[in-house]
Amino acid sequence: MAKNCNIKCPAGLTTNAEVFEGDPRALAQYLLNIAHEVREILAALGLRSLREARGRSDLLHLLDHPSSIGTLDLRRMLAVAEELVVDNPVYMEKDYSNKSVGGQLAIDIERMLNYGEVSGSAVASDERGRRYLLPESITVATSGSAGQSYGVFCNDGMVLTHTGTCNDGVGKSACGGTITVRSPGGGSSEPGGNVLVGNFALFGASGGRLFVEGQAGDRFAVRNSGATAVVEGVGEFLCEYMTNGAVLNIGDFGKGVANGMS
């Protein structure tokens, strides 16, 4: 999200998961602890939920600390504004979103196979005891204009085929499966004439495959640590901070190829 890795990389972006010996469940517990502490703070304020805290600018105050930077006075931003109450609000359904298509499916597969009792002929196990789906166990076909993070967290056994365009973050944090983005037609052979996916595709991916029948934006396969990809042209900083995997680019490319790659 910072999009300034070539200027000043945000702390933690280039850490190597390969040398991290911790347990991913510790991160999950950390987030649960944050949620618990938020509930405690809300309770101390007499609020039952974050929804009740919305618009309560009367609960905010300016920071008064020796480490404060500058003298910008934001008190007018904290003034209580008139609230427009909608009598019959319409809320989107929980699963109604054009972002992160396939993400919830990937999470559910992992949860059911390794934290539940699901088994079957399409389930296999690796040397670590992790259970996963065999290739092409689940196929999903989509078309049109996909939002951000199409195929995020793509898991083993998943095959996502999209005909059309995708926004940023295709295959972000993928660990398995196959993502294919097909051209809907109508493009040109000129540079930039057939861009199908946005920036930082395969960001942080550790496995899986991505095939793009067209061009991609900047930072394709940034911090990739195990995924394989084929693409027909990219922008700047191809394979930035990449530690493992393979990328075949059969088109144009911009500056910064393999910047910081190890």
mmCIF file of C-alpha atoms in Angstrom:
data_model
loop_
_atom_site.group_PDB
_atom_site.id
_atom_site.type_symbol
_atom_site.label_atom_id
_atom_site.label_comp_id
_atom_site.label_asym_id
_atom_site.label_seq_id
_atom_site.Cartn_x
_atom_site.Cartn_y
_atom_site.Cartn_z
ATOM 1 C CA MET A 1 0.000 0.000 0.000
ATOM 2 C CA ALA A 2 2.946 2.354 0.607
ATOM 3 C CA LYS A 3 4.058 2.217 -3.058
ATOM 4 C CA ASN A 4 7.385 3.867 -2.166
ATOM 5 C CA CYS A 5 9.679 0.886 -1.656
ATOM 6 C CA ASN A 6 12.305 2.343 -3.970
ATOM 7 C CA ILE A 7 12.483 5.509 -1.841
ATOM 8 C CA LYS A 8 12.147 4.243 1.706
ATOM 9 C CA CYS A 9 10.934 0.722 2.360
ATOM 10 C CA PRO A 10 8.427 0.505 5.235
ATOM 11 C CA ALA A 11 9.759 -1.501 8.131
ATOM 12 C CA GLY A 12 9.032 -5.196 7.886
ATOM 13 C CA LEU A 13 8.267 -5.405 4.170
ATOM 14 C CA THR A 14 11.506 -7.143 3.277
ATOM 15 C CA THR A 15 11.688 -9.558 6.186
ATOM 16 C CA ASN A 16 12.207 -13.173 5.193
ATOM 17 C CA ALA A 17 9.535 -15.604 6.288
ATOM 18 C CA GLU A 18 12.013 -18.377 5.579
ATOM 19 C CA VAL A 19 14.071 -17.461 8.653
ATOM 20 C CA PHE A 20 11.107 -16.813 10.935
ATOM 21 C CA GLU A 21 10.702 -19.697 13.346
ATOM 22 C CA GLY A 22 7.603 -18.437 15.100
ATOM 23 C CA ASP A 23 4.075 -19.801 14.905
ATOM 24 C CA PRO A 24 1.565 -17.998 12.638
ATOM 25 C CA ARG A 25 -1.051 -18.665 15.307
ATOM 26 C CA ALA A 26 0.789 -16.199 17.514
ATOM 27 C CA LEU A 27 -0.160 -13.440 15.072
ATOM 28 C CA ALA A 28 -3.775 -14.583 15.177
ATOM 29 C CA GLN A 29 -3.679 -14.470 18.977
ATOM 30 C CA TYR A 30 -2.130 -10.995 18.864
ATOM 31 C CA LEU A 31 -5.041 -9.720 16.765
ATOM 32 C CA LEU A 32 -7.510 -11.382 19.134
ATOM 33 C CA ASN A 33 -5.762 -9.630 22.023
ATOM 34 C CA ILE A 34 -6.133 -6.289 20.231
ATOM 35 C CA ALA A 35 -9.850 -6.945 19.749
ATOM 36 C CA HIS A 36 -10.176 -7.811 23.444
ATOM 37 C CA GLU A 37 -8.393 -4.628 24.512
ATOM 38 C CA VAL A 38 -10.582 -2.537 22.197
ATOM 39 C CA ARG A 39 -13.642 -4.008 23.923
ATOM 40 C CA GLU A 40 -12.169 -3.086 27.305
ATOM 41 C CA ILE A 41 -11.531 0.510 26.208
ATOM 42 C CA LEU A 42 -15.028 0.789 24.744
ATOM 43 C CA ALA A 43 -16.524 -0.569 27.971
ATOM 44 C CA ALA A 44 -14.559 1.985 30.001
ATOM 45 C CA LEU A 45 -16.111 4.690 27.801
ATOM 46 C CA GLY A 46 -19.579 3.254 28.313
ATOM 47 C CA LEU A 47 -19.874 2.072 24.719
ATOM 48 C CA ARG A 48 -21.052 -1.359 23.625
ATOM 49 C CA SER A 49 -19.515 -1.409 20.136
ATOM 50 C CA LEU A 50 -17.337 0.490 17.658
ATOM 51 C CA ARG A 51 -20.539 1.453 15.892
ATOM 52 C CA GLU A 52 -21.561 3.473 18.954
ATOM 53 C CA ALA A 53 -18.156 5.236 18.884
ATOM 54 C CA ARG A 54 -18.663 6.551 15.353
ATOM 55 C CA GLY A 55 -19.010 10.310 15.260
ATOM 56 C CA ARG A 56 -18.199 10.723 18.972
ATOM 57 C CA SER A 57 -15.594 13.410 18.404
ATOM 58 C CA ASP A 58 -16.353 14.663 21.914
ATOM 59 C CA LEU A 59 -14.316 11.695 23.159
ATOM 60 C CA LEU A 60 -11.198 12.819 21.250
ATOM 61 C CA HIS A 61 -8.553 15.210 22.545
ATOM 62 C CA LEU A 62 -5.356 16.742 21.215
ATOM 63 C CA LEU A 63 -2.100 14.990 21.968
ATOM 64 C CA ASP A 64 -0.031 16.859 24.532
ATOM 65 C CA HIS A 65 3.301 15.101 24.693
ATOM 66 C CA PRO A 66 6.979 16.147 24.462
ATOM 67 C CA SER A 67 7.371 13.968 21.361
ATOM 68 C CA SER A 68 4.641 15.834 19.487
ATOM 69 C CA ILE A 69 5.780 17.246 16.157
ATOM 70 C CA GLY A 70 4.655 20.667 15.018
ATOM 71 C CA THR A 71 1.974 22.962 16.345
ATOM 72 C CA LEU A 72 -0.885 22.179 13.974
ATOM 73 C CA ASP A 73 -4.158 22.926 15.724
ATOM 74 C CA LEU A 74 -6.755 20.308 14.802
ATOM 75 C CA ARG A 75 -9.397 21.311 17.346
ATOM 76 C CA ARG A 76 -11.851 22.469 14.709
ATOM 77 C CA MET A 77 -11.734 18.993 13.199
ATOM 78 C CA LEU A 78 -12.835 17.601 16.559
ATOM 79 C CA ALA A 79 -15.930 19.768 16.767
ATOM 80 C CA VAL A 80 -19.181 17.860 17.023
ATOM 81 C CA ALA A 81 -20.922 18.001 13.657
ATOM 82 C CA GLU A 82 -24.591 17.604 12.931
ATOM 83 C CA GLU A 83 -25.522 14.000 12.342
ATOM 84 C CA LEU A 84 -27.790 12.939 9.544
ATOM 85 C CA VAL A 85 -29.770 9.963 10.774
ATOM 86 C CA VAL A 86 -31.106 7.673 8.053
ATOM 87 C CA ASP A 87 -34.439 6.245 9.116
ATOM 88 C CA ASN A 88 -34.170 3.015 7.152
ATOM 89 C CA PRO A 89 -30.506 2.366 6.366
ATOM 90 C CA VAL A 90 -29.660 -0.300 3.808
ATOM 91 C CA TYR A 91 -26.599 -2.367 4.667
ATOM 92 C CA MET A 92 -24.747 -4.582 2.219
ATOM 93 C CA GLU A 93 -24.721 -8.276 2.903
ATOM 94 C CA LYS A 94 -21.563 -9.560 4.582
ATOM 95 C CA ASP A 95 -20.405 -11.431 1.494
ATOM 96 C CA TYR A 96 -21.467 -8.802 -1.053
ATOM 97 C CA SER A 97 -18.221 -7.334 -2.340
ATOM 98 C CA ASN A 98 -16.236 -7.139 -5.563
ATOM 99 C CA LYS A 99 -12.971 -7.116 -3.613
ATOM 100 C CA SER A 100 -10.887 -10.058 -2.430
ATOM 101 C CA VAL A 101 -12.760 -12.554 -4.619
ATOM 102 C CA GLY A 102 -11.711 -16.059 -3.574
ATOM 103 C CA GLY A 103 -10.148 -14.890 -0.317
ATOM 104 C CA GLN A 104 -12.861 -16.185 1.980
ATOM 105 C CA LEU A 105 -12.933 -19.475 0.075
ATOM 106 C CA ALA A 106 -9.182 -19.919 0.565
ATOM 107 C CA ILE A 107 -9.486 -19.209 4.285
ATOM 108 C CA ASP A 108 -12.427 -21.594 4.671
ATOM 109 C CA ILE A 109 -10.486 -24.379 2.924
ATOM 110 C CA GLU A 110 -7.559 -23.971 5.313
ATOM 111 C CA ARG A 111 -9.810 -23.776 8.356
ATOM 112 C CA MET A 112 -11.886 -26.828 7.415
ATOM 113 C CA LEU A 113 -8.932 -29.035 6.488
ATOM 114 C CA ASN A 114 -6.480 -28.145 9.255
ATOM 115 C CA TYR A 115 -8.693 -26.918 12.073
ATOM 116 C CA GLY A 116 -11.718 -29.114 11.450
ATOM 117 C CA GLU A 117 -12.553 -32.745 10.729
ATOM 118 C CA VAL A 118 -13.172 -32.535 6.977
ATOM 119 C CA SER A 119 -11.683 -35.325 4.865
ATOM 120 C CA GLY A 120 -12.233 -36.933 1.462
ATOM 121 C CA SER A 121 -10.655 -38.321 -1.674
ATOM 122 C CA ALA A 122 -9.463 -34.851 -2.770
ATOM 123 C CA VAL A 123 -7.570 -34.242 0.486
ATOM 124 C CA ALA A 124 -3.843 -34.979 0.808
ATOM 125 C CA SER A 125 -1.170 -34.305 3.445
ATOM 126 C CA ASP A 126 2.387 -33.009 3.176
ATOM 127 C CA GLU A 127 5.472 -33.970 5.194
ATOM 128 C CA ARG A 128 4.557 -31.434 7.879
ATOM 129 C CA GLY A 129 1.142 -32.967 8.394
ATOM 130 C CA ARG A 130 -0.686 -30.051 6.769
ATOM 131 C CA ARG A 131 -3.713 -31.159 4.810
ATOM 132 C CA TYR A 132 -4.492 -29.598 1.430
ATOM 133 C CA LEU A 133 -6.705 -30.119 -1.612
ATOM 134 C CA LEU A 134 -5.408 -31.885 -4.695
ATOM 135 C CA PRO A 135 -4.925 -29.733 -7.830
ATOM 136 C CA GLU A 136 -8.080 -28.509 -9.601
ATOM 137 C CA SER A 137 -10.392 -29.682 -6.839
ATOM 138 C CA ILE A 138 -12.347 -26.397 -6.952
ATOM 139 C CA THR A 139 -12.770 -24.298 -10.100
ATOM 140 C CA VAL A 140 -14.245 -20.801 -10.192
ATOM 141 C CA ALA A 141 -14.809 -18.806 -13.395
ATOM 142 C CA THR A 142 -15.530 -15.068 -13.321
ATOM 143 C CA SER A 143 -15.738 -12.299 -15.908
ATOM 144 C CA GLY A 144 -15.904 -8.538 -16.148
ATOM 145 C CA SER A 145 -13.987 -6.079 -13.984
ATOM 146 C CA ALA A 146 -12.694 -7.565 -10.741
ATOM 147 C CA GLY A 147 -11.897 -5.320 -7.804
ATOM 148 C CA GLN A 148 -8.772 -5.289 -5.673
ATOM 149 C CA SER A 149 -6.982 -8.417 -4.446
ATOM 150 C CA TYR A 150 -8.541 -10.924 -6.834
ATOM 151 C CA GLY A 151 -7.422 -14.388 -5.725
ATOM 152 C CA VAL A 152 -5.929 -13.169 -2.455
ATOM 153 C CA PHE A 153 -4.711 -16.027 -0.219
ATOM 154 C CA CYS A 154 -5.305 -18.477 -3.120
ATOM 155 C CA ASN A 155 -4.933 -21.959 -1.651
ATOM 156 C CA ASP A 156 -3.988 -25.405 -2.885
ATOM 157 C CA GLY A 157 -6.646 -27.048 -5.031
ATOM 158 C CA MET A 158 -8.208 -23.761 -6.207
ATOM 159 C CA VAL A 159 -8.405 -22.740 -9.870
ATOM 160 C CA LEU A 160 -9.594 -19.175 -10.463
ATOM 161 C CA THR A 161 -10.082 -18.110 -14.085
ATOM 162 C CA HIS A 162 -11.089 -14.521 -14.770
ATOM 163 C CA THR A 163 -11.851 -13.124 -18.211
ATOM 164 C CA GLY A 164 -11.502 -9.370 -18.020
ATOM 165 C CA THR A 165 -9.505 -6.908 -15.955
ATOM 166 C CA CYS A 166 -8.394 -6.923 -12.323
ATOM 167 C CA ASN A 167 -7.365 -4.153 -9.986
ATOM 168 C CA ASP A 168 -4.303 -4.120 -7.708
ATOM 169 C CA GLY A 169 -3.125 -7.066 -5.635
ATOM 170 C CA VAL A 170 -3.969 -10.087 -7.812
ATOM 171 C CA GLY A 171 -2.839 -13.268 -6.025
ATOM 172 C CA LYS A 172 -1.628 -11.357 -2.991
ATOM 173 C CA SER A 173 -0.304 -13.731 -0.289
ATOM 174 C CA ALA A 174 -1.210 -16.762 -2.409
ATOM 175 C CA CYS A 175 0.145 -20.057 -1.134
ATOM 176 C CA GLY A 176 -1.103 -22.435 -3.841
ATOM 177 C CA GLY A 177 -3.609 -22.998 -6.604
ATOM 178 C CA THR A 178 -3.783 -21.399 -10.051
ATOM 179 C CA ILE A 179 -4.991 -17.950 -11.081
ATOM 180 C CA THR A 180 -5.509 -17.187 -14.763
ATOM 181 C CA VAL A 181 -6.494 -13.770 -16.103
ATOM 182 C CA ARG A 182 -7.663 -14.002 -19.713
ATOM 183 C CA SER A 183 -7.971 -11.107 -22.131
ATOM 184 C CA PRO A 184 -11.556 -10.110 -22.969
ATOM 185 C CA GLY A 185 -10.360 -8.879 -26.364
ATOM 186 C CA GLY A 186 -10.234 -5.369 -27.724
ATOM 187 C CA GLY A 187 -6.694 -4.517 -26.646
ATOM 188 C CA SER A 188 -3.716 -3.662 -28.818
ATOM 189 C CA SER A 189 -0.176 -4.925 -29.179
ATOM 190 C CA GLU A 190 1.273 -1.542 -28.222
ATOM 191 C CA PRO A 191 2.934 -1.117 -24.791
ATOM 192 C CA GLY A 192 0.162 -0.415 -22.312
ATOM 193 C CA GLY A 193 -2.493 -1.452 -24.803
ATOM 194 C CA ASN A 194 -3.548 -4.655 -23.062
ATOM 195 C CA VAL A 195 -3.169 -4.062 -19.335
ATOM 196 C CA LEU A 196 -5.248 -6.644 -17.485
ATOM 197 C CA VAL A 197 -4.036 -6.444 -13.872
ATOM 198 C CA GLY A 198 -2.974 -3.571 -11.638
ATOM 199 C CA ASN A 199 -0.005 -3.105 -9.323
ATOM 200 C CA PHE A 200 1.811 -5.454 -6.915
ATOM 201 C CA ALA A 201 0.361 -8.738 -8.129
ATOM 202 C CA LEU A 202 1.612 -11.738 -6.111
ATOM 203 C CA PHE A 203 2.702 -9.451 -3.269
ATOM 204 C CA GLY A 204 4.107 -11.754 -0.592
ATOM 205 C CA ALA A 205 2.987 -14.939 -2.342
ATOM 206 C CA SER A 206 4.619 -18.142 -1.137
ATOM 207 C CA GLY A 207 3.207 -20.569 -3.710
ATOM 208 C CA GLY A 208 0.771 -21.117 -6.535
ATOM 209 C CA ARG A 209 0.758 -20.042 -10.193
ATOM 210 C CA LEU A 210 -0.427 -16.907 -11.994
ATOM 211 C CA PHE A 211 -0.934 -16.602 -15.748
ATOM 212 C CA VAL A 212 -1.789 -13.189 -17.216
ATOM 213 C CA GLU A 213 -2.782 -13.046 -20.887
ATOM 214 C CA GLY A 214 -1.763 -9.417 -21.034
ATOM 215 C CA GLN A 215 0.212 -6.773 -19.213
ATOM 216 C CA ALA A 216 0.496 -5.873 -15.535
ATOM 217 C CA GLY A 217 1.281 -2.699 -13.601
ATOM 218 C CA ASP A 218 4.167 -1.890 -11.275
ATOM 219 C CA ARG A 219 5.863 -4.126 -8.704
ATOM 220 C CA PHE A 220 4.738 -7.398 -10.251
ATOM 221 C CA ALA A 221 5.720 -10.265 -7.888
ATOM 222 C CA VAL A 222 7.031 -7.887 -5.221
ATOM 223 C CA ARG A 223 8.287 -9.896 -2.243
ATOM 224 C CA ASN A 224 7.359 -13.119 -4.038
ATOM 225 C CA SER A 225 8.776 -16.071 -2.135
ATOM 226 C CA GLY A 226 7.578 -19.100 -4.070
ATOM 227 C CA ALA A 227 4.933 -18.431 -6.714
ATOM 228 C CA THR A 228 5.376 -19.004 -10.463
ATOM 229 C CA ALA A 229 4.023 -16.520 -13.004
ATOM 230 C CA VAL A 230 3.831 -15.777 -16.721
ATOM 231 C CA VAL A 231 2.957 -12.244 -17.851
ATOM 232 C CA GLU A 232 3.092 -10.350 -21.165
ATOM 233 C CA GLY A 233 4.682 -7.105 -19.985
ATOM 234 C CA VAL A 234 5.001 -5.203 -16.720
ATOM 235 C CA GLY A 235 5.658 -1.734 -15.345
ATOM 236 C CA GLU A 236 8.445 -0.740 -12.992
ATOM 237 C CA PHE A 237 10.190 -2.759 -10.265
ATOM 238 C CA LEU A 238 9.471 -6.253 -11.549
ATOM 239 C CA CYS A 239 10.357 -8.952 -8.968
ATOM 240 C CA GLU A 240 11.259 -6.383 -6.326
ATOM 241 C CA TYR A 241 12.512 -7.978 -3.071
ATOM 242 C CA MET A 242 11.752 -11.421 -4.512
ATOM 243 C CA THR A 243 13.307 -14.296 -2.535
ATOM 244 C CA ASN A 244 12.051 -17.386 -4.388
ATOM 245 C CA GLY A 245 9.791 -18.547 -7.196
ATOM 246 C CA ALA A 246 9.972 -17.866 -10.940
ATOM 247 C CA VAL A 247 8.594 -15.176 -13.241
ATOM 248 C CA LEU A 248 8.585 -15.332 -17.051
ATOM 249 C CA ASN A 249 7.917 -11.926 -18.602
ATOM 250 C CA ILE A 250 7.484 -12.067 -22.380
ATOM 251 C CA GLY A 251 6.868 -8.367 -22.853
ATOM 252 C CA ASP A 252 8.190 -4.919 -21.983
ATOM 253 C CA PHE A 253 9.364 -3.833 -18.548
ATOM 254 C CA GLY A 254 10.299 -0.620 -16.785
ATOM 255 C CA LYS A 255 13.134 0.368 -14.462
ATOM 256 C CA GLY A 256 14.164 -1.384 -11.259
ATOM 257 C CA VAL A 257 13.951 -5.025 -12.378
ATOM 258 C CA ALA A 258 14.888 -7.334 -9.454
ATOM 259 C CA ASN A 259 15.472 -4.349 -7.175
ATOM 260 C CA GLY A 260 16.524 -5.750 -3.777
ATOM 261 C CA MET A 261 16.032 -9.314 -4.990
ATOM 262 C CA SER A 262 17.756 -12.021 -2.971
#
